Backbone as ProteinMPNN parsed JSONL, in Angstrom:
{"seq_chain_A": "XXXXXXXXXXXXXXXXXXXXXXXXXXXXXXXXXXXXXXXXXXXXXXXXXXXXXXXXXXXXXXXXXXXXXXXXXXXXXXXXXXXXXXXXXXXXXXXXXXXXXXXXXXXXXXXXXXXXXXXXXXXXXXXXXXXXXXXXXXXXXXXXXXXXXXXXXXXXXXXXX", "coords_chain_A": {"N_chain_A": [[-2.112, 16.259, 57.919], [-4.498, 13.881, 58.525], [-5.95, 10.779, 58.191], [-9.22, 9.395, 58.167], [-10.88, 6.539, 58.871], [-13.852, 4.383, 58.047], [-16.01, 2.389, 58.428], [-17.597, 1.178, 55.51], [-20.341, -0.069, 55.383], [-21.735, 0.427, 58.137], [-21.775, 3.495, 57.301], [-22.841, 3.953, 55.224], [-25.537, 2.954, 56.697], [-26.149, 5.351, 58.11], [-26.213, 6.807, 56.297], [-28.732, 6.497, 54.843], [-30.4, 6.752, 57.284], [-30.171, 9.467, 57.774], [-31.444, 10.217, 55.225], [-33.984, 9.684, 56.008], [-35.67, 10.786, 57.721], [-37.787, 13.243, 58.361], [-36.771, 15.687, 60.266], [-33.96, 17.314, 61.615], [-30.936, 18.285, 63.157], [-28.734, 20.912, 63.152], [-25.585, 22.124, 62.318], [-23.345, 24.787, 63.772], [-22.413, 25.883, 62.182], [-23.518, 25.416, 59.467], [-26.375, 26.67, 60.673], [-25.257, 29.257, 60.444], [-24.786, 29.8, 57.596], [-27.488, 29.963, 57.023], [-29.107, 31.847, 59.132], [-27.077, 33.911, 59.134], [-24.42, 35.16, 61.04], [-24.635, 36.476, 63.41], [-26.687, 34.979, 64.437], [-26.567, 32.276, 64.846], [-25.944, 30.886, 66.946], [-27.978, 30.077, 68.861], [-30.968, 28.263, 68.377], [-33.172, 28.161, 66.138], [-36.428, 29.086, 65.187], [-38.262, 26.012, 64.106], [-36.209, 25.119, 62.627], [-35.127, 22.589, 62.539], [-36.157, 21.568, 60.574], [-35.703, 22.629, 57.899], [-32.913, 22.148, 57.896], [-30.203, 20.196, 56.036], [-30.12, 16.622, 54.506], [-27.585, 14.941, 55.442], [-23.92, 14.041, 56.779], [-22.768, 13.943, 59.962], [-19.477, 14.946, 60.993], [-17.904, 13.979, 63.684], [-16.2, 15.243, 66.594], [-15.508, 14.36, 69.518], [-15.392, 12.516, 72.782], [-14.385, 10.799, 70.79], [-13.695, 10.217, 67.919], [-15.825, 10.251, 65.267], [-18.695, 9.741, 62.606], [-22.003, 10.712, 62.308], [-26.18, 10.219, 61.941], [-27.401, 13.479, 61.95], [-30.35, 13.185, 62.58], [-33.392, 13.848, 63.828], [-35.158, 11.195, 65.815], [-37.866, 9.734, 67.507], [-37.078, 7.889, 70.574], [-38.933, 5.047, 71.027], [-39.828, 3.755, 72.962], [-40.3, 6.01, 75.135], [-42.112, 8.433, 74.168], [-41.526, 11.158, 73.129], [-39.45, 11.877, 73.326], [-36.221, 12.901, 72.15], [-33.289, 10.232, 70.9], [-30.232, 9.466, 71.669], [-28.895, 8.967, 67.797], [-27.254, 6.0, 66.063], [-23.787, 5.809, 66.009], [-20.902, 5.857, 63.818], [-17.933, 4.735, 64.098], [-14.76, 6.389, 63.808], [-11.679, 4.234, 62.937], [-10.122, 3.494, 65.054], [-10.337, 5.204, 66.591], [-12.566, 4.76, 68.748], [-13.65, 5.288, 71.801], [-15.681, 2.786, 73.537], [-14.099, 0.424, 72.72], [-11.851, 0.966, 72.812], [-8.999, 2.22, 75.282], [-10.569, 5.03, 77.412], [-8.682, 7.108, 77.186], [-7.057, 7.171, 75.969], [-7.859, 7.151, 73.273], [-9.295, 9.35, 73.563], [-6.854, 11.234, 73.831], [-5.515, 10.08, 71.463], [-7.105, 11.008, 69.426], [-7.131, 13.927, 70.011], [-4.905, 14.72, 69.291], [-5.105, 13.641, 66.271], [-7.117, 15.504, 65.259], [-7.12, 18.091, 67.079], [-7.775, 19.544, 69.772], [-10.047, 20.727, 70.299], [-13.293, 20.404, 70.838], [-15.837, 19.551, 68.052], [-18.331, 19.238, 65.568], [-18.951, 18.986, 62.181], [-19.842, 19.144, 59.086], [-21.097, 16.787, 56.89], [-20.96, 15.938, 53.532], [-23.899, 14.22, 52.03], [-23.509, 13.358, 49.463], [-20.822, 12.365, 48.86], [-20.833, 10.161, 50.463], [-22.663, 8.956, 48.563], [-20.845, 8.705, 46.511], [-18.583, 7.441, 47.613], [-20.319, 4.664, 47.595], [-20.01, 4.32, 44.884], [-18.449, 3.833, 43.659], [-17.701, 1.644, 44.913], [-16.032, 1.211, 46.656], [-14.209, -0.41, 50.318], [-14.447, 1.407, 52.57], [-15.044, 3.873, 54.17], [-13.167, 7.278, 53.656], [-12.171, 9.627, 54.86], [-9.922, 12.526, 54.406], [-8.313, 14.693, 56.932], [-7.789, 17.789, 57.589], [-5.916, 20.981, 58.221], [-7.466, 22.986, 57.927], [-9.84, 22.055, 55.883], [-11.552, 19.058, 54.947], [-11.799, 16.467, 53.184], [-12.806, 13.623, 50.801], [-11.739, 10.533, 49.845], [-11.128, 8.446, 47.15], [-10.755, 5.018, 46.317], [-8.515, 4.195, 44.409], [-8.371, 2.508, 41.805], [-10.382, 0.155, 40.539], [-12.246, -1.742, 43.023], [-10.93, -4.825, 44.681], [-12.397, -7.547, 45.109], [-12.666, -9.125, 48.144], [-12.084, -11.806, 48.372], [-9.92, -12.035, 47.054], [-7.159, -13.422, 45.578], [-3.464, -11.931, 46.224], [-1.627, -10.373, 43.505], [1.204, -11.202, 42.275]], "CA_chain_A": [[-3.294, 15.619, 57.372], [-4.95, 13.02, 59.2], [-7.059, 10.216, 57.44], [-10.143, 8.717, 58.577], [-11.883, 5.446, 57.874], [-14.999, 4.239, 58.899], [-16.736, 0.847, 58.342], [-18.963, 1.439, 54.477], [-21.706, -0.438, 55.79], [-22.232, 1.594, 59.057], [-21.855, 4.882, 56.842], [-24.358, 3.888, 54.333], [-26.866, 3.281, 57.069], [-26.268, 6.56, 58.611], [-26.563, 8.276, 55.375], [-29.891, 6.537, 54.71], [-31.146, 7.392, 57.91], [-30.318, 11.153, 57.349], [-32.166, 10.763, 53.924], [-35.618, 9.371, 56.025], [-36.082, 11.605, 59.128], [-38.23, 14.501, 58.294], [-36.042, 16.723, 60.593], [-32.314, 17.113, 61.923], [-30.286, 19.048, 63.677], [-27.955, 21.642, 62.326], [-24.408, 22.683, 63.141], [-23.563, 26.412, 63.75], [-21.73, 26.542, 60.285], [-25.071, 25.293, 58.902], [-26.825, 27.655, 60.847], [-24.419, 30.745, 59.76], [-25.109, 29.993, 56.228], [-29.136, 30.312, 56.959], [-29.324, 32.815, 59.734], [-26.207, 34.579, 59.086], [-23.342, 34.964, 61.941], [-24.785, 37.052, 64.504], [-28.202, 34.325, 64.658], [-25.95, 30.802, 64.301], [-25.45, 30.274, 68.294], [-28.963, 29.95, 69.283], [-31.688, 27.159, 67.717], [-34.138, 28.981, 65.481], [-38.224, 28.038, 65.598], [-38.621, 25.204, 62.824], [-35.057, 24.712, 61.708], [-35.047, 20.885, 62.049], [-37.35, 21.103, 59.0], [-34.577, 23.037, 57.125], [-31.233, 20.607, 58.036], [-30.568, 19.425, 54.765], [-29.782, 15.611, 55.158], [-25.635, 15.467, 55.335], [-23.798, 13.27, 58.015], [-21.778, 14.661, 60.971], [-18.09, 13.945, 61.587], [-17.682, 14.702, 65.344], [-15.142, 14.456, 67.95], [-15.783, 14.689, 71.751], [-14.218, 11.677, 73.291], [-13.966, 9.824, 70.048], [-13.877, 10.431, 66.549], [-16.992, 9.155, 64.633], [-19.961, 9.848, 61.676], [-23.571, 10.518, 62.577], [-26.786, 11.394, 61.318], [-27.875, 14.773, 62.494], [-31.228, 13.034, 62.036], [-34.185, 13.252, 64.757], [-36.402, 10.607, 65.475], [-38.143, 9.821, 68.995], [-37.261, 7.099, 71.105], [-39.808, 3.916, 71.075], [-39.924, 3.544, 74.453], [-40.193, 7.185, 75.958], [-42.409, 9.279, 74.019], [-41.243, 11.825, 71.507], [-37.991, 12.737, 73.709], [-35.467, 12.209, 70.87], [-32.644, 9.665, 71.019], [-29.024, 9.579, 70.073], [-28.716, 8.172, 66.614], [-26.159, 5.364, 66.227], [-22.594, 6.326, 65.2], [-19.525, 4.971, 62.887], [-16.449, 5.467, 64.63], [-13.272, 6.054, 62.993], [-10.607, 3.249, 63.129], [-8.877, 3.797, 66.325], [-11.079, 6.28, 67.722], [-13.863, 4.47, 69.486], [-13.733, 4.959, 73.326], [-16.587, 1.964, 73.414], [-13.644, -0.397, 72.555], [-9.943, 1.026, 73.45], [-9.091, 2.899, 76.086], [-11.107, 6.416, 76.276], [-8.329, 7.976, 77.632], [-5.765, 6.741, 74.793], [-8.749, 7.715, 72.474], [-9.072, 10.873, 73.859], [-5.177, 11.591, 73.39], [-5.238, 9.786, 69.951], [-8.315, 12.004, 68.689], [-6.211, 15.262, 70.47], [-3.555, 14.914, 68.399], [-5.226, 13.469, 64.993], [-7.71, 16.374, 65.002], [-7.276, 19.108, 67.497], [-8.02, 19.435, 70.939], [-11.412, 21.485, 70.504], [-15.049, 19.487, 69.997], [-16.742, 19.729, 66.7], [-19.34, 18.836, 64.114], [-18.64, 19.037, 60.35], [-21.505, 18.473, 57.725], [-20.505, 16.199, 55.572], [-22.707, 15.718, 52.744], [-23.807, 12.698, 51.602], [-23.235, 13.175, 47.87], [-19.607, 11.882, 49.041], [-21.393, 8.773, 50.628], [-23.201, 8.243, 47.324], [-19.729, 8.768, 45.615], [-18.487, 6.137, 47.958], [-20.938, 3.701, 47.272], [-20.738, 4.002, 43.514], [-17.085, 3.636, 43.727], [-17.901, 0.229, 45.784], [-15.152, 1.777, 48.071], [-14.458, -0.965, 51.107], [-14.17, 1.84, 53.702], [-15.372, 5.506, 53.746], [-12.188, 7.285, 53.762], [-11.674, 11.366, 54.557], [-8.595, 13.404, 54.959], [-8.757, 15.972, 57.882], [-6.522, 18.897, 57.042], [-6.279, 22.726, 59.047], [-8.692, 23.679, 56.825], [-10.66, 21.168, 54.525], [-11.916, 17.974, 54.941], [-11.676, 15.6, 51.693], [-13.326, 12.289, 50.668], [-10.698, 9.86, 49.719], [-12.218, 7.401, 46.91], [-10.164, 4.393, 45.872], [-7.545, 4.544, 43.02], [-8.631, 1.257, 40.784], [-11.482, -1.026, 40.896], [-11.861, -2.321, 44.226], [-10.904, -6.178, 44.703], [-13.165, -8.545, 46.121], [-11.994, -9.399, 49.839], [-11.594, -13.22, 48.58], [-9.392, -12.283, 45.979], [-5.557, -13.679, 46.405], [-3.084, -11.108, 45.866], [-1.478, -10.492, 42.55], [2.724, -10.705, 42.31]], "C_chain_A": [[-3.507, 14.303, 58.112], [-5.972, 12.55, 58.555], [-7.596, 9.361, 58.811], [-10.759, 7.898, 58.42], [-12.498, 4.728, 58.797], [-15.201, 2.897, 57.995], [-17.854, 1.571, 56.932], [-19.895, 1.579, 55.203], [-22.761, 0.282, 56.751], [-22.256, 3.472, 58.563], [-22.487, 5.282, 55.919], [-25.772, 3.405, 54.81], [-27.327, 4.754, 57.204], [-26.817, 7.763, 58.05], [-28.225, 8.012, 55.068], [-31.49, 6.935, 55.778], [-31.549, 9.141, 57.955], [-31.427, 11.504, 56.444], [-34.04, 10.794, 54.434], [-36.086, 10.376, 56.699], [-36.369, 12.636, 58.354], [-37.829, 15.759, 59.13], [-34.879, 16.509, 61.291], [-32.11, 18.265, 62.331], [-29.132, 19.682, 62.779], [-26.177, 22.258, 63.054], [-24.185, 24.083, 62.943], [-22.648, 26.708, 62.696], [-23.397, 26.169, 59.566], [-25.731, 25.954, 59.038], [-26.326, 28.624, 60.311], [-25.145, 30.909, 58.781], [-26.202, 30.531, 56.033], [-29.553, 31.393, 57.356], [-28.278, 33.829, 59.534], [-25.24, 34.545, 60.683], [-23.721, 35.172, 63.52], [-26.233, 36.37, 65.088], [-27.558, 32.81, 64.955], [-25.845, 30.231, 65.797], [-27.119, 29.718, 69.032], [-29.923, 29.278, 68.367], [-32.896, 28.098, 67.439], [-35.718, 28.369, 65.384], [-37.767, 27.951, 64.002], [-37.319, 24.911, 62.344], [-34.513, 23.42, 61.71], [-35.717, 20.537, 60.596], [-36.192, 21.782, 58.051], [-33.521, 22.669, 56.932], [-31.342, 20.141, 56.427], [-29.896, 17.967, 54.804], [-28.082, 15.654, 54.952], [-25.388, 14.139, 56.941], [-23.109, 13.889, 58.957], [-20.638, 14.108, 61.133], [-17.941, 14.723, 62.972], [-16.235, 14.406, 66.069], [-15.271, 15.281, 69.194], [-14.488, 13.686, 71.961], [-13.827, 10.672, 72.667], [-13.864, 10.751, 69.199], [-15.345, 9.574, 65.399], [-17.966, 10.245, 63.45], [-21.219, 9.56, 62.591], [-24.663, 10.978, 61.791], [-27.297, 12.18, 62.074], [-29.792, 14.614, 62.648], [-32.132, 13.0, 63.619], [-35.05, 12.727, 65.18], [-36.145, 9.869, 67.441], [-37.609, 8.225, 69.369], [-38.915, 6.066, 71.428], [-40.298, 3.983, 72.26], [-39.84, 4.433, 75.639], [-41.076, 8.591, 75.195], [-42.127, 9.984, 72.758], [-39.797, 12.388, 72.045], [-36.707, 11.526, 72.417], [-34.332, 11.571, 71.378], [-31.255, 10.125, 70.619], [-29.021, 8.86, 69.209], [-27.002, 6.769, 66.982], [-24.749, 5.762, 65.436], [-21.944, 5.405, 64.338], [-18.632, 5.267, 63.351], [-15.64, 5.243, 63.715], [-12.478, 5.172, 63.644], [-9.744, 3.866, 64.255], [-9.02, 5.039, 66.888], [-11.811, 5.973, 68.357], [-13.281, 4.557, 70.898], [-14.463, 3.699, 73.744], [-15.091, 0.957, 73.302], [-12.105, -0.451, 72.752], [-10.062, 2.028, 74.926], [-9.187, 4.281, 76.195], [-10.012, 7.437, 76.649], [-7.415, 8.276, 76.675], [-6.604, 7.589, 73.459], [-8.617, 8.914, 72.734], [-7.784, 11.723, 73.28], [-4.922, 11.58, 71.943], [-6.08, 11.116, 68.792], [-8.013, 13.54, 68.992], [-5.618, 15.405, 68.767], [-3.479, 14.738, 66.697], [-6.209, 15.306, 64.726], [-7.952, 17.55, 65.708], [-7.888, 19.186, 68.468], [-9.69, 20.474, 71.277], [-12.565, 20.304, 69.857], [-15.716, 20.12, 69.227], [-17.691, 18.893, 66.34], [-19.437, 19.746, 63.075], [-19.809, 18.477, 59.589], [-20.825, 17.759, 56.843], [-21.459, 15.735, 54.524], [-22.505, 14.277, 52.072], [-24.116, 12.602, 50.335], [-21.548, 12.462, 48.082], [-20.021, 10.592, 49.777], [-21.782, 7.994, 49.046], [-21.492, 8.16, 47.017], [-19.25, 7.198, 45.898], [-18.58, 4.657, 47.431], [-20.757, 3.185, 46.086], [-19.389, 3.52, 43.271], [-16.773, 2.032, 44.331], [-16.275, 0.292, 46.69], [-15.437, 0.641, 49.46], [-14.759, -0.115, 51.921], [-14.944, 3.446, 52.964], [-14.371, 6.135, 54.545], [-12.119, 9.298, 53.574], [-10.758, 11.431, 55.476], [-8.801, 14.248, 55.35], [-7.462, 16.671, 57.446], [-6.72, 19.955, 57.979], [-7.03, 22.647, 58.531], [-9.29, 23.23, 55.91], [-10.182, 19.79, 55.489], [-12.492, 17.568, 53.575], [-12.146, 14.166, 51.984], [-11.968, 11.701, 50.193], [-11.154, 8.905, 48.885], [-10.67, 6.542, 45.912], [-9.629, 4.696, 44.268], [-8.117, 4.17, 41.983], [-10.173, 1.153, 41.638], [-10.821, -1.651, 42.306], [-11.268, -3.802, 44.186], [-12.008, -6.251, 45.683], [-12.242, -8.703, 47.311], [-11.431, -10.949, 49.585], [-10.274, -13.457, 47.55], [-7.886, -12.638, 46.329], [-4.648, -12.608, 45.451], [-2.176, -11.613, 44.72], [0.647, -10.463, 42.876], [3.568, -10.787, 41.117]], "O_chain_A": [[-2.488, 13.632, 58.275], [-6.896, 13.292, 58.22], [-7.051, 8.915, 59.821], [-11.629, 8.207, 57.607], [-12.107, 4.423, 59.924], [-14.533, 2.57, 57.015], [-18.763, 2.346, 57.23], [-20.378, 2.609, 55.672], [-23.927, 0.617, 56.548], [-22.63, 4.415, 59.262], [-22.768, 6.443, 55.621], [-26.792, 3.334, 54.125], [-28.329, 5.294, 56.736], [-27.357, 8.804, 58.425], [-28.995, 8.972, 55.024], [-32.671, 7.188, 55.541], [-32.594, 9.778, 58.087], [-32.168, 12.483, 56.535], [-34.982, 11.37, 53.889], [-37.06, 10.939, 56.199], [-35.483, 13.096, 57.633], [-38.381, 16.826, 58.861], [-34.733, 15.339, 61.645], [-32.822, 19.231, 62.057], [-28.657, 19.072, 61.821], [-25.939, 22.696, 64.179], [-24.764, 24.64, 62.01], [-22.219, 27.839, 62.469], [-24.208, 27.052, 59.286], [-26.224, 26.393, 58.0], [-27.069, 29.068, 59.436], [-26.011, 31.782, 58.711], [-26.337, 31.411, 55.183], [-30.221, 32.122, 56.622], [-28.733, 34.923, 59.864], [-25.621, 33.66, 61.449], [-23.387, 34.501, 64.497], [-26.88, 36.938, 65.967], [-28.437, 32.089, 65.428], [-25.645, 29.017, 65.859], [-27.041, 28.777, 69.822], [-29.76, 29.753, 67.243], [-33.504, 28.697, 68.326], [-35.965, 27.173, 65.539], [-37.329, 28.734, 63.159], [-37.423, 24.233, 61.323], [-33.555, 23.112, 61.001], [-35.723, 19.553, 59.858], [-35.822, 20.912, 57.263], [-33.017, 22.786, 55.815], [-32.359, 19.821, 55.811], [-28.768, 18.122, 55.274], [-27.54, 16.506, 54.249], [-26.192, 13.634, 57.726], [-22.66, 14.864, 58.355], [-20.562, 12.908, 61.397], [-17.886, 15.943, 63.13], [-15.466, 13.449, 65.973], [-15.15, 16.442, 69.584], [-13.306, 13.777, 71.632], [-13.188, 9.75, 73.174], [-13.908, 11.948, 69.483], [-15.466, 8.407, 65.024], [-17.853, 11.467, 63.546], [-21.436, 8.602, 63.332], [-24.488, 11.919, 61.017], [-27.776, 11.67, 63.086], [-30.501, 15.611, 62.791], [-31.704, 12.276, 64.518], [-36.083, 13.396, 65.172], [-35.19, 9.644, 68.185], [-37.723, 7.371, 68.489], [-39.857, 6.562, 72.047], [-41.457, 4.378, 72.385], [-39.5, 4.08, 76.769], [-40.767, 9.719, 75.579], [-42.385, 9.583, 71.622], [-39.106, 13.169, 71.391], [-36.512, 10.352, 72.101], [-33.994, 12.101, 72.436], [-30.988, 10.862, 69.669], [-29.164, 7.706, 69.611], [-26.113, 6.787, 67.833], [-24.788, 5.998, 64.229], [-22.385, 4.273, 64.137], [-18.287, 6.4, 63.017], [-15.612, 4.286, 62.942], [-12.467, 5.204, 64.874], [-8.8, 4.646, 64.131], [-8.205, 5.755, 67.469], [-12.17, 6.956, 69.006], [-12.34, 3.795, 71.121], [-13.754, 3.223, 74.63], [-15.019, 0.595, 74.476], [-11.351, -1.421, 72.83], [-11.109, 2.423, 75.44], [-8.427, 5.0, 75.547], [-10.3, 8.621, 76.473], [-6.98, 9.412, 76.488], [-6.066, 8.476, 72.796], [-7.794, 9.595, 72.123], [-7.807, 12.646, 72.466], [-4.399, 12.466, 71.266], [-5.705, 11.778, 67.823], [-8.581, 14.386, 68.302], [-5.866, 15.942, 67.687], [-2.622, 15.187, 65.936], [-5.725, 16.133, 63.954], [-8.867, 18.247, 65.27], [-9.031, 18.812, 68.206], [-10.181, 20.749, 72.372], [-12.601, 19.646, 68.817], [-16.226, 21.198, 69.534], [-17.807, 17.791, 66.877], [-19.858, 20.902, 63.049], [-20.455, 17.433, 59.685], [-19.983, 18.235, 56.081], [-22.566, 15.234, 54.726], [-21.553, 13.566, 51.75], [-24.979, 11.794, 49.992], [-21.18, 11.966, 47.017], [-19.164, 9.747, 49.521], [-21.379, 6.935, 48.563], [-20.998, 7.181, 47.574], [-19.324, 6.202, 45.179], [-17.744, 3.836, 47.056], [-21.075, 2.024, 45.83], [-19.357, 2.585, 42.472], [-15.719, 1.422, 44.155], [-15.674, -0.651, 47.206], [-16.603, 0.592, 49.853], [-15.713, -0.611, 52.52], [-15.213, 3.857, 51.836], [-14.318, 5.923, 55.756], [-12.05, 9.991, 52.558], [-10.579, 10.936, 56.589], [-9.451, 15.038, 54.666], [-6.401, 16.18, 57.061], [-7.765, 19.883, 58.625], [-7.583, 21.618, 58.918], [-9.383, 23.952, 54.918], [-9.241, 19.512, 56.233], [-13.4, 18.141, 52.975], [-11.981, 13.587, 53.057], [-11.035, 12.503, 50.168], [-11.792, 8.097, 49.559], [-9.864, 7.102, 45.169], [-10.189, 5.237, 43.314], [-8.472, 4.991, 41.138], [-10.747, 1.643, 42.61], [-9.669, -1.928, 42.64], [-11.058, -3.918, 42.979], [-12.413, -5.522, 46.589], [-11.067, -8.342, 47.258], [-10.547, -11.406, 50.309], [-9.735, -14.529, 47.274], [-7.409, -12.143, 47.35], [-4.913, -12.4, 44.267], [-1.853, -12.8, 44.655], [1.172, -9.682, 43.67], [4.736, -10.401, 41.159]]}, "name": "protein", "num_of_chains": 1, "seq": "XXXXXXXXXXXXXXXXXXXXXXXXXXXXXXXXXXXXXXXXXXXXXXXXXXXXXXXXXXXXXXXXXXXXXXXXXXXXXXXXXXXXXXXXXXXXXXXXXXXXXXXXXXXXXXXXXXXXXXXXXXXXXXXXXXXXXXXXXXXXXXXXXXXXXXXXXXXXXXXXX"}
């Protein structure tokens, strides 16, 4: 089991961007579910309008949260952008070394590249929880939210002994 934790703040934009964008991209488990198995590899006419909003946990050459959400670049038209990510703690290539990253993100989650739906009823949860961090456990087989034990503390608070 391998835990993950991401920055709140950057994972309660992500989710609110998911919630605005009138269409998104879908992952081929998403697809399955819609088209069934033998339709899931190939991008179906209109199925950005069907995405249901959710965030992505990915890993290429990091580990990170996105939204699946698509909205055009400002400054080019309608060709769509990448969204901005959340990296997990000690996965960003952007800030360690991507090769260490690379290795680290091997070995926490498996040497094949994915995207996972994660839905953002486990963001809300998060939030309501006033959770510092957004916190899932990667497993073989399941991915779990992680939501604080107690009441959070404040950050200024001095510890108790």
């Amino acid at each position: 089991m391998t835990r993950l934790r991401f920055d709140m703040e950057q994972v309660a934009g992500l989710a609110r961007h998911s919630r605005a964008v009138p269409e998104r991209r879908m992952t081929i488990a998403q697809r399955a579910k819609i088209y069934g198995e033998d339709r899931c590899a190939t991008l179906q006419p209109g199925e950005e309008r069907l995405a249901p909003p959710c965030l992505w946990l990915v890993k290429d050459e990091g580990i990170y949260l996105m939204s699946p959400g698509i909205h055009p670049d400002p400054g080019s038209g309608d060709r769509p952008t990448r969204p901005p990510v959340a990296y997990a703690d000690g996965f960003d290539p952007t800030r360690d070394d991507r090769m260490a990253v690379w290795d680290r993100a091997r070995d926490a989650v498996g040497g094949d590249d994915f995207a996972e739906a994660v839905p953002l009823e486990w963001v809300d949860a998060a939030l309501a929880a006033r959770s510092p961090e957004f916190v899932l456990d990667f497993g073989l087989d399941a991915i779990g939210l992680l939501l604080p034990a107690g009441p959070p503390r404040h950050p200024d608070a001095s510890p108790t002994h």
